Amino acid sequence: MLIRESATTVAARSLEESLALHLTEQFVHKHGYQPGASEIRSWKRSLPALTAALLDAGLGDVEMLIEYGLPLTSKRADVVLAGVHPRTGAPSYVVVELKQWSQAYTEEGEDATLCRIDAYPRPVLNPIEQVRGYADYLVSFNGALAEHPERVSGVAYLHNATEFGVSGLYEAVQDERGRMFTGDRRGEFLEYLRSKLAPASGAQAADELLSAKEQPSKQLMSVAAQEVREREQFVLLDEQRIAYETVLRAVQHAHESDSKEVVVVSGGPGTGKSVIALSLLGELYRRGVPALHATGSQSFTKTMRKVAGARKSEVQNLFKYFNSFMTARPNSLDVLICDEAHRIRETSANRYTRAEHRTGKPQLTELIDVARVPVFLLDEYQVVRPGEMGTVGQIKDAAAARGLRCRVVELDSQFRCGGSDAYLRWVVRLLGLEDDGPVEWEPDGRMHLEVADSPEELEAFLRERQSQGYGARMSAGYCWKWSDAKPGEPLPADVRIGG
């Protein structure tokens, strides 16, 4: 958030032509670089349009939280208005998305979720859908709103637009968290604001919002419990069950003694680490324990979101990335499940990271700090990129440096490769991951091993198996140099082997 002031104060800054300058100074202070010209232009044009509407509606004492950062994400709402509801007297919040657009249109035959603006080469999200998403997310992750979701509304204000210029956008469904008004309907917008906010100070409501815990709401966890736990009933065996129970006991102990401890679950491919993670999430959500799942892999996180949130899109927000916690408060979560923790990097910062977030703090430390019980599931042999550093030893050292207890559970049972422990050990030695060195493969009746002399021979072998009714797949390492495809053209055939 860049500024928190009453509408009257913001309007006065605008009148003095100091508003954009003040916002720019705050932006540079917080982010370490200059805001873009379009952002400054929006502050100069859109914010005065909103403050003028608030003053005309008699709502000068409403608090404006400008460029409000949504919890555990880099997304920002243009403005969150904090005040008192005129009918109930309870805190009331309106998320406002401001657009300078004069025209926008939807594609013929397409739904209104996306729209086109002449200035942009690609489709953009309909502002009704955009502000609804922000409002829904805020309810899901702000503790002050978790028990009172009715206190949040969302509205898009297109102050430069005419009804004719954006008529297609109205095809999107409108509800309490997603409404839209244009400059033509300014009078209706004022009435809308009066229906959500009373002419009284919003300072206390703003305090409540800003001081609330940032964690998944009970409602969201209830939905997730149904999606994750009841949709997939996993059977956990032996040390899998030990790992599961170890985490649950650690959570109970941390709650009872107001303490922290770290749990590490280590195992090779196919030992069931992600099954344990999903089982824990479902059970924790059923118990009402705030928890998140995080990974360092974009593809893996997207897969988990798809698996667990296919029927309820809001559940997808419970699956984060390791670098999502740079600005999170310590112990703001009860449990953080770090899946594929061997992908932890030295720092969360990358070339897009804002300057104020470049603290030099190790990513591992961020992950430990954010939760009462951080859980790390990893395979030390699966580090594949430079800079990845999640090992059992490093996690134990980081826990010890903070005086925290660290429990380690080793997984041995194999649920891939036909359950062949012999094959797994053979591969580990073949790749030089253990000191003993490679040994000759001895068939164990579970895995069949062949060596092909060419890709063509391998393909022929797999085609034959396919013809016999088997599923077959050819895979390869991805560490090849490749060219980026040009728009509208096929991916270049960079790697050529034989034909």
GROMACS .gro file of C-alpha atoms in nm:
model
  499
    1MET     CA    1   0.000   0.000   0.000
    2LEU     CA    2   0.133   0.341  -0.094
    3ILE     CA    3  -0.105   0.578   0.088
    4ARG     CA    4  -0.372   0.544   0.355
    5GLU     CA    5  -0.566   0.869   0.401
    6SER     CA    6  -0.921   0.997   0.413
    7ALA     CA    7  -1.090   1.085   0.085
    8THR     CA    8  -1.087   1.452   0.188
    9THR     CA    9  -0.709   1.450   0.240
   10VAL     CA   10  -0.646   1.266  -0.088
   11ALA     CA   11  -0.870   1.515  -0.270
   12ALA     CA   12  -0.676   1.806  -0.117
   13ARG     CA   13  -0.346   1.655  -0.237
   14SER     CA   14  -0.499   1.621  -0.581
   15LEU     CA   15  -0.614   1.982  -0.580
   16GLU     CA   16  -0.263   2.095  -0.483
   17GLU     CA   17  -0.128   1.873  -0.764
   18SER     CA   18   0.091   1.694  -0.511
   19LEU     CA   19  -0.092   1.358  -0.512
   20ALA     CA   20   0.099   1.196  -0.800
   21LEU     CA   21   0.429   1.331  -0.665
   22HIS     CA   22   0.359   1.190  -0.318
   23LEU     CA   23   0.257   0.851  -0.464
   24THR     CA   24   0.570   0.847  -0.680
   25GLU     CA   25   0.790   0.917  -0.376
   26GLN     CA   26   0.619   0.638  -0.181
   27PHE     CA   27   0.650   0.401  -0.476
   28VAL     CA   28   1.025   0.465  -0.511
   29HIS     CA   29   1.071   0.427  -0.135
   30LYS     CA   30   0.887   0.093  -0.128
   31HIS     CA   31   0.991  -0.056  -0.460
   32GLY     CA   32   1.327   0.104  -0.532
   33TYR     CA   33   1.251   0.216  -0.887
   34GLN     CA   34   1.040   0.476  -1.069
   35PRO     CA   35   0.679   0.388  -1.153
   36GLY     CA   36   0.584   0.372  -1.519
   37ALA     CA   37   0.437   0.667  -1.705
   38SER     CA   38   0.100   0.493  -1.743
   39GLU     CA   39   0.081   0.435  -1.367
   40ILE     CA   40   0.155   0.800  -1.290
   41ARG     CA   41  -0.099   0.904  -1.551
   42SER     CA   42  -0.360   0.685  -1.380
   43TRP     CA   43  -0.287   0.846  -1.042
   44LYS     CA   44  -0.327   1.191  -1.194
   45ARG     CA   45  -0.653   1.115  -1.375
   46SER     CA   46  -0.835   0.824  -1.213
   47LEU     CA   47  -0.780   0.892  -0.843
   48PRO     CA   48  -0.920   1.247  -0.862
   49ALA     CA   49  -1.227   1.108  -1.040
   50LEU     CA   50  -1.283   0.867  -0.751
   51THR     CA   51  -1.219   1.122  -0.473
   52ALA     CA   52  -1.453   1.370  -0.641
   53ALA     CA   53  -1.724   1.104  -0.645
   54LEU     CA   54  -1.665   1.025  -0.277
   55LEU     CA   55  -1.687   1.392  -0.176
   56ASP     CA   56  -1.999   1.447  -0.385
   57ALA     CA   57  -2.151   1.144  -0.212
   58GLY     CA   58  -2.073   1.297   0.127
   59LEU     CA   59  -1.810   1.033   0.207
   60GLY     CA   60  -1.506   1.250   0.273
   61ASP     CA   61  -1.420   1.061   0.595
   62VAL     CA   62  -1.395   0.723   0.425
   63GLU     CA   63  -1.039   0.585   0.431
   64MET     CA   64  -0.866   0.522   0.098
   65LEU     CA   65  -0.602   0.248   0.087
   66ILE     CA   66  -0.428   0.326  -0.242
   67GLU     CA   67  -0.234   0.055  -0.430
   68TYR     CA   68  -0.336  -0.202  -0.169
   69GLY     CA   69  -0.124  -0.520  -0.192
   70LEU     CA   70  -0.325  -0.844  -0.184
   71PRO     CA   71  -0.196  -1.097   0.074
   72LEU     CA   72   0.080  -1.337  -0.035
   73THR     CA   73   0.082  -1.209  -0.393
   74SER     CA   74   0.236  -0.924  -0.590
   75LYS     CA   75  -0.107  -0.814  -0.717
   76ARG     CA   76  -0.239  -0.475  -0.605
   77ALA     CA   77  -0.589  -0.335  -0.596
   78ASP     CA   78  -0.608   0.028  -0.716
   79VAL     CA   79  -0.801   0.137  -0.406
   80VAL     CA   80  -0.974  -0.028  -0.112
   81LEU     CA   81  -1.229   0.200   0.054
   82ALA     CA   82  -1.273   0.136   0.426
   83GLY     CA   83  -1.572   0.268   0.618
   84VAL     CA   84  -1.893   0.189   0.803
   85HIS     CA   85  -2.196   0.027   0.645
   86PRO     CA   86  -2.489   0.273   0.648
   87ARG     CA   87  -2.745   0.009   0.750
   88THR     CA   88  -2.560  -0.235   0.979
   89GLY     CA   89  -2.295  -0.009   1.130
   90ALA     CA   90  -2.036  -0.285   1.071
   91PRO     CA   91  -1.707  -0.228   0.888
   92SER     CA   92  -1.758  -0.210   0.512
   93TYR     CA   93  -1.497  -0.238   0.237
   94VAL     CA   94  -1.520  -0.161  -0.133
   95VAL     CA   95  -1.244  -0.279  -0.367
   96VAL     CA   96  -1.225  -0.031  -0.656
   97GLU     CA   97  -1.066  -0.095  -0.995
   98LEU     CA   98  -1.013   0.230  -1.187
   99LYS     CA   99  -0.985   0.241  -1.566
  100GLN     CA  100  -0.914   0.535  -1.795
  101TRP     CA  101  -1.061   0.347  -2.090
  102SER     CA  102  -1.306   0.530  -2.311
  103GLN     CA  103  -1.387   0.221  -2.518
  104ALA     CA  104  -1.360  -0.157  -2.480
  105TYR     CA  105  -1.527  -0.440  -2.665
  106THR     CA  106  -1.569  -0.815  -2.648
  107GLU     CA  107  -1.490  -1.053  -2.932
  108GLU     CA  108  -1.796  -1.161  -3.131
  109GLY     CA  109  -1.908  -1.505  -3.026
  110GLU     CA  110  -1.683  -1.508  -2.718
  111ASP     CA  111  -1.790  -1.475  -2.356
  112ALA     CA  112  -1.729  -1.147  -2.177
  113THR     CA  113  -1.454  -1.269  -1.942
  114LEU     CA  114  -1.192  -1.116  -2.172
  115CYS     CA  115  -1.214  -0.792  -2.366
  116ARG     CA  116  -1.017  -0.592  -2.619
  117ILE     CA  117  -0.872  -0.242  -2.590
  118ASP     CA  118  -0.729  -0.081  -2.904
  119ALA     CA  119  -0.414   0.024  -2.717
  120TYR     CA  120  -0.328  -0.335  -2.615
  121PRO     CA  121  -0.216  -0.610  -2.854
  122ARG     CA  122  -0.365  -0.891  -2.643
  123PRO     CA  123  -0.701  -0.948  -2.473
  124VAL     CA  124  -0.731  -0.824  -2.114
  125LEU     CA  125  -0.956  -0.929  -1.829
  126ASN     CA  126  -1.298  -0.767  -1.812
  127PRO     CA  127  -1.276  -0.516  -1.522
  128ILE     CA  128  -1.588  -0.672  -1.367
  129GLU     CA  129  -1.409  -1.007  -1.350
  130GLN     CA  130  -1.085  -0.842  -1.240
  131VAL     CA  131  -1.233  -0.662  -0.939
  132ARG     CA  132  -1.444  -0.965  -0.846
  133GLY     CA  133  -1.127  -1.175  -0.838
  134TYR     CA  134  -0.954  -0.921  -0.611
  135ALA     CA  135  -1.252  -0.906  -0.373
  136ASP     CA  136  -1.287  -1.286  -0.358
  137TYR     CA  137  -0.914  -1.326  -0.295
  138LEU     CA  138  -0.920  -1.066  -0.016
  139VAL     CA  139  -1.202  -1.251   0.158
  140SER     CA  140  -1.015  -1.580   0.125
  141PHE     CA  141  -0.689  -1.456   0.278
  142ASN     CA  142  -0.765  -1.170   0.521
  143GLY     CA  143  -0.857  -1.275   0.874
  144ALA     CA  144  -1.078  -0.970   0.937
  145LEU     CA  145  -1.302  -1.074   0.648
  146ALA     CA  146  -1.296  -1.453   0.680
  147GLU     CA  147  -1.593  -1.457   0.920
  148HIS     CA  148  -1.768  -1.163   0.752
  149PRO     CA  149  -1.742  -1.204   0.374
  150GLU     CA  150  -2.053  -0.988   0.329
  151ARG     CA  151  -1.848  -0.684   0.431
  152VAL     CA  152  -1.658  -0.678   0.099
  153SER     CA  153  -1.787  -0.540  -0.230
  154GLY     CA  154  -1.611  -0.484  -0.561
  155VAL     CA  155  -1.668  -0.221  -0.828
  156ALA     CA  156  -1.498  -0.107  -1.147
  157TYR     CA  157  -1.527   0.262  -1.231
  158LEU     CA  158  -1.459   0.354  -1.594
  159HIS     CA  159  -1.483   0.730  -1.548
  160ASN     CA  160  -1.390   0.820  -1.907
  161ALA     CA  161  -1.618   0.565  -2.072
  162THR     CA  162  -1.965   0.602  -2.218
  163GLU     CA  163  -2.230   0.332  -2.200
  164PHE     CA  164  -2.208   0.289  -2.576
  165GLY     CA  165  -1.829   0.259  -2.570
  166VAL     CA  166  -1.817  -0.035  -2.329
  167SER     CA  167  -2.162  -0.192  -2.367
  168GLY     CA  168  -2.015  -0.536  -2.442
  169LEU     CA  169  -1.852  -0.556  -2.098
  170TYR     CA  170  -2.196  -0.574  -1.934
  171GLU     CA  171  -2.237  -0.925  -2.073
  172ALA     CA  172  -2.029  -1.041  -1.775
  173VAL     CA  173  -2.229  -1.146  -1.471
  174GLN     CA  174  -2.253  -0.869  -1.210
  175ASP     CA  175  -2.292  -0.932  -0.839
  176GLU     CA  176  -2.194  -0.782  -0.502
  177ARG     CA  177  -1.822  -0.832  -0.569
  178GLY     CA  178  -1.824  -0.743  -0.935
  179ARG     CA  179  -2.009  -0.429  -1.053
  180MET     CA  180  -1.925  -0.166  -1.314
  181PHE     CA  181  -2.014   0.201  -1.366
  182THR     CA  182  -1.914   0.440  -1.642
  183GLY     CA  183  -1.886   0.818  -1.653
  184ASP     CA  184  -2.236   0.824  -1.805
  185ARG     CA  185  -2.370   0.661  -1.489
  186ARG     CA  186  -2.184   0.873  -1.236
  187GLY     CA  187  -2.505   0.946  -1.045
  188GLU     CA  188  -2.571   0.574  -1.005
  189PHE     CA  189  -2.211   0.528  -0.891
  190LEU     CA  190  -2.262   0.786  -0.616
  191GLU     CA  191  -2.575   0.604  -0.499
  192TYR     CA  192  -2.383   0.276  -0.505
  193LEU     CA  193  -2.111   0.426  -0.281
  194ARG     CA  194  -2.373   0.561  -0.039
  195SER     CA  195  -2.532   0.215  -0.020
  196LYS     CA  196  -2.200   0.063   0.093
  197LEU     CA  197  -2.046   0.341   0.305
  198ALA     CA  198  -2.185   0.582   0.562
  199PRO     CA  199  -2.068   0.945   0.607
  200ALA     CA  200  -1.849   0.850   0.904
  201SER     CA  201  -1.481   0.789   0.974
  202GLY     CA  202  -1.340   0.471   0.824
  203ALA     CA  203  -1.021   0.477   1.032
  204GLN     CA  204  -1.118   0.192   1.265
  205ALA     CA  205  -1.234  -0.028   0.978
  206ALA     CA  206  -0.902   0.034   0.800
  207ASP     CA  207  -0.714  -0.056   1.119
  208GLU     CA  208  -0.898  -0.388   1.140
  209LEU     CA  209  -0.825  -0.474   0.779
  210LEU     CA  210  -0.455  -0.388   0.798
  211SER     CA  211  -0.389  -0.561   1.131
  212ALA     CA  212  -0.566  -0.886   1.041
  213LYS     CA  213  -0.381  -1.214   0.990
  214GLU     CA  214  -0.303  -1.307   0.632
  215GLN     CA  215  -0.397  -1.674   0.599
  216PRO     CA  216  -0.653  -1.897   0.423
  217SER     CA  217  -1.007  -1.847   0.554
  218LYS     CA  218  -1.203  -2.128   0.719
  219GLN     CA  219  -1.455  -2.117   0.436
  220LEU     CA  220  -1.182  -2.166   0.178
  221MET     CA  221  -1.028  -2.447   0.383
  222SER     CA  222  -1.370  -2.613   0.412
  223VAL     CA  223  -1.404  -2.609   0.033
  224ALA     CA  224  -1.048  -2.739  -0.001
  225ALA     CA  225  -1.116  -3.019   0.248
  226GLN     CA  226  -1.395  -3.146   0.025
  227GLU     CA  227  -1.190  -3.106  -0.292
  228VAL     CA  228  -0.860  -3.246  -0.165
  229ARG     CA  229  -0.950  -3.490   0.111
  230GLU     CA  230  -1.286  -3.627   0.004
  231ARG     CA  231  -1.219  -3.629  -0.367
  232GLU     CA  232  -0.903  -3.838  -0.339
  233GLN     CA  233  -0.887  -4.087  -0.052
  234PHE     CA  234  -0.524  -4.190  -0.044
  235VAL     CA  235  -0.409  -4.497   0.147
  236LEU     CA  236  -0.086  -4.420   0.334
  237LEU     CA  237   0.142  -4.710   0.422
  238ASP     CA  238   0.416  -4.758   0.681
  239GLU     CA  239   0.659  -4.465   0.680
  240GLN     CA  240   0.414  -4.259   0.473
  241ARG     CA  241   0.171  -4.283   0.764
  242ILE     CA  242   0.455  -4.206   1.005
  243ALA     CA  243   0.536  -3.886   0.813
  244TYR     CA  244   0.167  -3.789   0.808
  245GLU     CA  245   0.122  -3.846   1.182
  246THR     CA  246   0.453  -3.673   1.261
  247VAL     CA  247   0.332  -3.353   1.096
  248LEU     CA  248  -0.008  -3.364   1.266
  249ARG     CA  249   0.157  -3.417   1.607
  250ALA     CA  250   0.399  -3.131   1.540
  251VAL     CA  251   0.103  -2.905   1.458
  252GLN     CA  252  -0.075  -3.005   1.779
  253HIS     CA  253   0.241  -2.957   1.987
  254ALA     CA  254   0.312  -2.614   1.832
  255HIS     CA  255  -0.044  -2.507   1.913
  256GLU     CA  256  -0.041  -2.635   2.271
  257SER     CA  257   0.303  -2.501   2.361
  258ASP     CA  258   0.297  -2.187   2.142
  259SER     CA  259   0.618  -2.301   1.971
  260LYS     CA  260   0.766  -2.385   1.631
  261GLU     CA  261   0.926  -2.697   1.487
  262VAL     CA  262   1.042  -2.815   1.147
  263VAL     CA  263   0.955  -3.146   0.978
  264VAL     CA  264   1.152  -3.293   0.685
  265VAL     CA  265   1.019  -3.584   0.476
  266SER     CA  266   1.287  -3.724   0.247
  267GLY     CA  267   1.244  -3.989  -0.020
  268GLY     CA  268   1.317  -4.078  -0.379
  269PRO     CA  269   1.084  -4.064  -0.680
  270GLY     CA  270   0.763  -4.258  -0.631
  271THR     CA  271   0.781  -4.280  -0.253
  272GLY     CA  272   0.459  -4.082  -0.216
  273LYS     CA  273   0.575  -3.738  -0.101
  274SER     CA  274   0.305  -3.546  -0.290
  275VAL     CA  275   0.039  -3.795  -0.180
  276ILE     CA  276   0.141  -3.720   0.180
  277ALA     CA  277   0.125  -3.347   0.105
  278LEU     CA  278  -0.229  -3.365  -0.035
  279SER     CA  279  -0.345  -3.593   0.246
  280LEU     CA  280  -0.210  -3.347   0.503
  281LEU     CA  281  -0.372  -3.049   0.331
  282GLY     CA  282  -0.711  -3.219   0.325
  283GLU     CA  283  -0.688  -3.318   0.692
  284LEU     CA  284  -0.556  -2.979   0.808
  285TYR     CA  285  -0.832  -2.795   0.623
  286ARG     CA  286  -1.090  -3.032   0.773
  287ARG     CA  287  -0.957  -2.939   1.117
  288GLY     CA  288  -0.962  -2.568   1.036
  289VAL     CA  289  -0.582  -2.531   1.052
  290PRO     CA  290  -0.449  -2.253   0.822
  291ALA     CA  291  -0.207  -2.416   0.577
  292LEU     CA  292  -0.064  -2.356   0.230
  293HIS     CA  293   0.116  -2.573  -0.023
  294ALA     CA  294   0.419  -2.429  -0.203
  295THR     CA  295   0.672  -2.547  -0.461
  296GLY     CA  296   0.958  -2.394  -0.657
  297SER     CA  297   0.836  -2.531  -0.990
  298GLN     CA  298   0.587  -2.346  -1.208
  299SER     CA  299   0.479  -2.661  -1.390
  300PHE     CA  300   0.438  -2.858  -1.067
  301THR     CA  301   0.237  -2.583  -0.895
  302LYS     CA  302   0.010  -2.551  -1.199
  303THR     CA  303  -0.041  -2.928  -1.196
  304MET     CA  304  -0.131  -2.928  -0.826
  305ARG     CA  305  -0.373  -2.641  -0.883
  306LYS     CA  306  -0.534  -2.832  -1.166
  307VAL     CA  307  -0.559  -3.157  -0.968
  308ALA     CA  308  -0.688  -3.007  -0.644
  309GLY     CA  309  -0.883  -2.710  -0.777
  310ALA     CA  310  -1.041  -2.845  -1.094
  311ARG     CA  311  -1.395  -2.803  -0.964
  312LYS     CA  312  -1.344  -2.508  -0.726
  313SER     CA  313  -1.119  -2.240  -0.870
  314GLU     CA  314  -1.074  -2.065  -0.535
  315VAL     CA  315  -0.890  -2.373  -0.404
  316GLN     CA  316  -0.612  -2.300  -0.656
  317ASN     CA  317  -0.508  -1.998  -0.447
  318LEU     CA  318  -0.390  -2.235  -0.172
  319PHE     CA  319  -0.104  -2.349  -0.396
  320LYS     CA  320   0.182  -2.099  -0.396
  321TYR     CA  321   0.546  -2.063  -0.499
  322PHE     CA  322   0.848  -2.058  -0.270
  323ASN     CA  323   0.906  -1.689  -0.350
  324SER     CA  324   0.552  -1.592  -0.240
  325PHE     CA  325   0.658  -1.529   0.120
  326MET     CA  326   0.919  -1.252   0.094
  327THR     CA  327   0.694  -0.999   0.269
  328ALA     CA  328   0.482  -1.236   0.479
  329ARG     CA  329   0.468  -1.187   0.855
  330PRO     CA  330   0.649  -1.443   1.074
  331ASN     CA  331   0.425  -1.730   1.187
  332SER     CA  332   0.132  -1.594   0.986
  333LEU     CA  333   0.054  -1.955   0.888
  334ASP     CA  334   0.014  -2.258   1.109
  335VAL     CA  335   0.156  -2.494   0.844
  336LEU     CA  336   0.346  -2.444   0.517
  337ILE     CA  337   0.396  -2.761   0.314
  338CYS     CA  338   0.698  -2.718   0.088
  339ASP     CA  339   0.673  -2.989  -0.176
  340GLU     CA  340   0.975  -3.062  -0.394
  341ALA     CA  341   1.184  -2.869  -0.140
  342HIS     CA  342   1.500  -2.974  -0.327
  343ARG     CA  343   1.404  -2.686  -0.559
  344ILE     CA  344   1.461  -2.423  -0.287
  345ARG     CA  345   1.691  -2.149  -0.415
  346GLU     CA  346   1.950  -1.938  -0.238
  347THR     CA  347   1.721  -1.635  -0.245
  348SER     CA  348   1.367  -1.556  -0.361
  349ALA     CA  349   1.485  -1.251  -0.554
  350ASN     CA  350   1.503  -1.255  -0.932
  351ARG     CA  351   1.538  -0.989  -1.200
  352TYR     CA  352   1.173  -0.885  -1.153
  353THR     CA  353   1.194  -0.851  -0.775
  354ARG     CA  354   1.133  -0.504  -0.636
  355ALA     CA  355   1.424  -0.337  -0.464
  356GLU     CA  356   1.269  -0.327  -0.116
  357HIS     CA  357   1.221  -0.705  -0.128
  358ARG     CA  358   1.589  -0.770  -0.208
  359THR     CA  359   1.681  -0.827   0.153
  360GLY     CA  360   1.941  -1.095   0.089
  361LYS     CA  361   1.743  -1.320   0.324
  362PRO     CA  362   1.782  -1.687   0.227
  363GLN     CA  363   1.469  -1.840   0.078
  364LEU     CA  364   1.494  -2.130   0.322
  365THR     CA  365   1.482  -1.884   0.613
  366GLU     CA  366   1.171  -1.715   0.468
  367LEU     CA  367   0.994  -2.050   0.444
  368ILE     CA  368   1.085  -2.149   0.799
  369ASP     CA  369   0.987  -1.809   0.941
  370VAL     CA  370   0.641  -1.785   0.786
  371ALA     CA  371   0.484  -2.090   0.957
  372ARG     CA  372   0.459  -2.248   1.300
  373VAL     CA  373   0.529  -2.585   1.139
  374PRO     CA  374   0.716  -2.567   0.807
  375VAL     CA  375   0.716  -2.909   0.636
  376PHE     CA  376   0.975  -2.990   0.369
  377LEU     CA  377   0.923  -3.284   0.133
  378LEU     CA  378   1.229  -3.348  -0.082
  379ASP     CA  379   1.449  -3.581  -0.283
  380GLU     CA  380   1.809  -3.470  -0.259
  381TYR     CA  381   1.889  -3.648  -0.587
  382GLN     CA  382   1.641  -3.440  -0.787
  383VAL     CA  383   1.829  -3.109  -0.789
  384VAL     CA  384   1.844  -3.022  -1.158
  385ARG     CA  385   1.917  -2.650  -1.193
  386PRO     CA  386   2.207  -2.434  -1.076
  387GLY     CA  387   2.128  -2.256  -0.752
  388GLU     CA  388   1.891  -2.519  -0.612
  389MET     CA  389   1.993  -2.609  -0.261
  390GLY     CA  390   1.723  -2.789  -0.059
  391THR     CA  391   1.896  -3.070   0.133
  392VAL     CA  392   1.819  -3.236   0.464
  393GLY     CA  393   2.146  -3.106   0.609
  394GLN     CA  394   2.081  -2.746   0.506
  395ILE     CA  395   1.730  -2.751   0.650
  396LYS     CA  396   1.854  -2.903   0.977
  397ASP     CA  397   2.126  -2.637   0.999
  398ALA     CA  398   1.877  -2.356   0.933
  399ALA     CA  399   1.644  -2.494   1.202
  400ALA     CA  400   1.931  -2.531   1.450
  401ALA     CA  401   2.040  -2.171   1.385
  402ARG     CA  402   1.695  -2.064   1.508
  403GLY     CA  403   1.695  -2.305   1.801
  404LEU     CA  404   1.414  -2.510   1.647
  405ARG     CA  405   1.355  -2.881   1.674
  406CYS     CA  406   1.379  -3.061   1.338
  407ARG     CA  407   1.222  -3.404   1.285
  408VAL     CA  408   1.328  -3.610   0.979
  409VAL     CA  409   1.126  -3.897   0.830
  410GLU     CA  410   1.284  -4.113   0.558
  411LEU     CA  411   1.059  -4.275   0.296
  412ASP     CA  412   1.177  -4.604   0.148
  413SER     CA  413   0.877  -4.779  -0.007
  414GLN     CA  414   0.861  -4.755  -0.386
  415PHE     CA  415   0.531  -4.689  -0.565
  416ARG     CA  416   0.673  -4.650  -0.915
  417CYS     CA  417   0.881  -4.874  -1.142
  418GLY     CA  418   0.660  -5.173  -1.057
  419GLY     CA  419   0.762  -5.133  -0.695
  420SER     CA  420   1.120  -5.233  -0.783
  421ASP     CA  421   1.356  -5.114  -0.511
  422ALA     CA  422   1.637  -5.293  -0.696
  423TYR     CA  423   1.583  -5.081  -1.008
  424LEU     CA  424   1.577  -4.756  -0.809
  425ARG     CA  425   1.906  -4.846  -0.635
  426TRP     CA  426   2.058  -4.947  -0.971
  427VAL     CA  427   1.968  -4.610  -1.128
  428VAL     CA  428   2.103  -4.416  -0.830
  429ARG     CA  429   2.436  -4.595  -0.859
  430LEU     CA  430   2.442  -4.566  -1.239
  431LEU     CA  431   2.406  -4.187  -1.212
  432GLY     CA  432   2.687  -4.166  -0.957
  433LEU     CA  433   2.456  -4.037  -0.684
  434GLU     CA  434   2.606  -4.285  -0.439
  435ASP     CA  435   2.975  -4.355  -0.393
  436ASP     CA  436   2.965  -4.729  -0.469
  437GLY     CA  437   2.954  -4.674  -0.846
  438PRO     CA  438   2.751  -4.851  -1.118
  439VAL     CA  439   2.677  -5.222  -1.110
  440GLU     CA  440   2.542  -5.463  -1.372
  441TRP     CA  441   2.163  -5.486  -1.380
  442GLU     CA  442   2.026  -5.812  -1.244
  443PRO     CA  443   1.660  -5.875  -1.339
  444ASP     CA  444   1.430  -5.886  -1.038
  445GLY     CA  445   1.106  -5.986  -1.207
  446ARG     CA  446   0.952  -5.639  -1.159
  447MET     CA  447   1.136  -5.423  -1.410
  448HIS     CA  448   1.251  -5.506  -1.762
  449LEU     CA  449   1.555  -5.314  -1.884
  450GLU     CA  450   1.672  -5.270  -2.244
  451VAL     CA  451   1.947  -5.055  -2.396
  452ALA     CA  452   1.871  -4.909  -2.741
  453ASP     CA  453   2.150  -4.800  -2.976
  454SER     CA  454   1.950  -4.523  -3.142
  455PRO     CA  455   1.632  -4.316  -3.093
  456GLU     CA  456   1.483  -4.500  -3.394
  457GLU     CA  457   1.540  -4.835  -3.227
  458LEU     CA  458   1.386  -4.708  -2.905
  459GLU     CA  459   1.084  -4.572  -3.089
  460ALA     CA  460   1.033  -4.901  -3.273
  461PHE     CA  461   1.048  -5.089  -2.941
  462LEU     CA  462   0.784  -4.859  -2.789
  463ARG     CA  463   0.560  -4.874  -3.098
  464GLU     CA  464   0.563  -5.253  -3.075
  465ARG     CA  465   0.460  -5.240  -2.710
  466GLN     CA  466   0.183  -4.994  -2.797
  467SER     CA  467   0.049  -5.234  -3.058
  468GLN     CA  468   0.025  -5.497  -2.782
  469GLY     CA  469  -0.197  -5.268  -2.574
  470TYR     CA  470   0.066  -5.120  -2.343
  471GLY     CA  471   0.092  -4.749  -2.268
  472ALA     CA  472   0.426  -4.620  -2.394
  473ARG     CA  473   0.610  -4.291  -2.371
  474MET     CA  474   0.944  -4.161  -2.494
  475SER     CA  475   1.108  -3.898  -2.274
  476ALA     CA  476   1.434  -3.706  -2.281
  477GLY     CA  477   1.635  -3.466  -2.071
  478TYR     CA  478   1.544  -3.102  -2.132
  479CYS     CA  479   1.896  -2.957  -2.109
  480TRP     CA  480   1.921  -2.874  -2.479
  481LYS     CA  481   1.967  -2.535  -2.636
  482TRP     CA  482   1.660  -2.429  -2.829
  483SER     CA  483   1.526  -2.132  -3.021
  484ASP     CA  484   1.215  -1.940  -2.926
  485ALA     CA  485   0.932  -1.989  -3.173
  486LYS     CA  486   0.821  -1.679  -3.359
  487PRO     CA  487   0.453  -1.584  -3.321
  488GLY     CA  488   0.235  -1.798  -3.547
  489GLU     CA  489   0.520  -2.029  -3.647
  490PRO     CA  490   0.595  -2.385  -3.529
  491LEU     CA  491   0.867  -2.457  -3.276
  492PRO     CA  492   1.202  -2.481  -3.459
  493ALA     CA  493   1.349  -2.831  -3.491
  494ASP     CA  494   1.669  -2.741  -3.307
  495VAL     CA  495   1.778  -3.091  -3.203
  496ARG     CA  496   1.837  -3.338  -3.484
  497ILE     CA  497   1.935  -3.700  -3.430
  498GLY     CA  498   1.956  -3.922  -3.735
  499GLY     CA  499   1.646  -3.855  -3.941
   0.00000   0.00000   0.00000
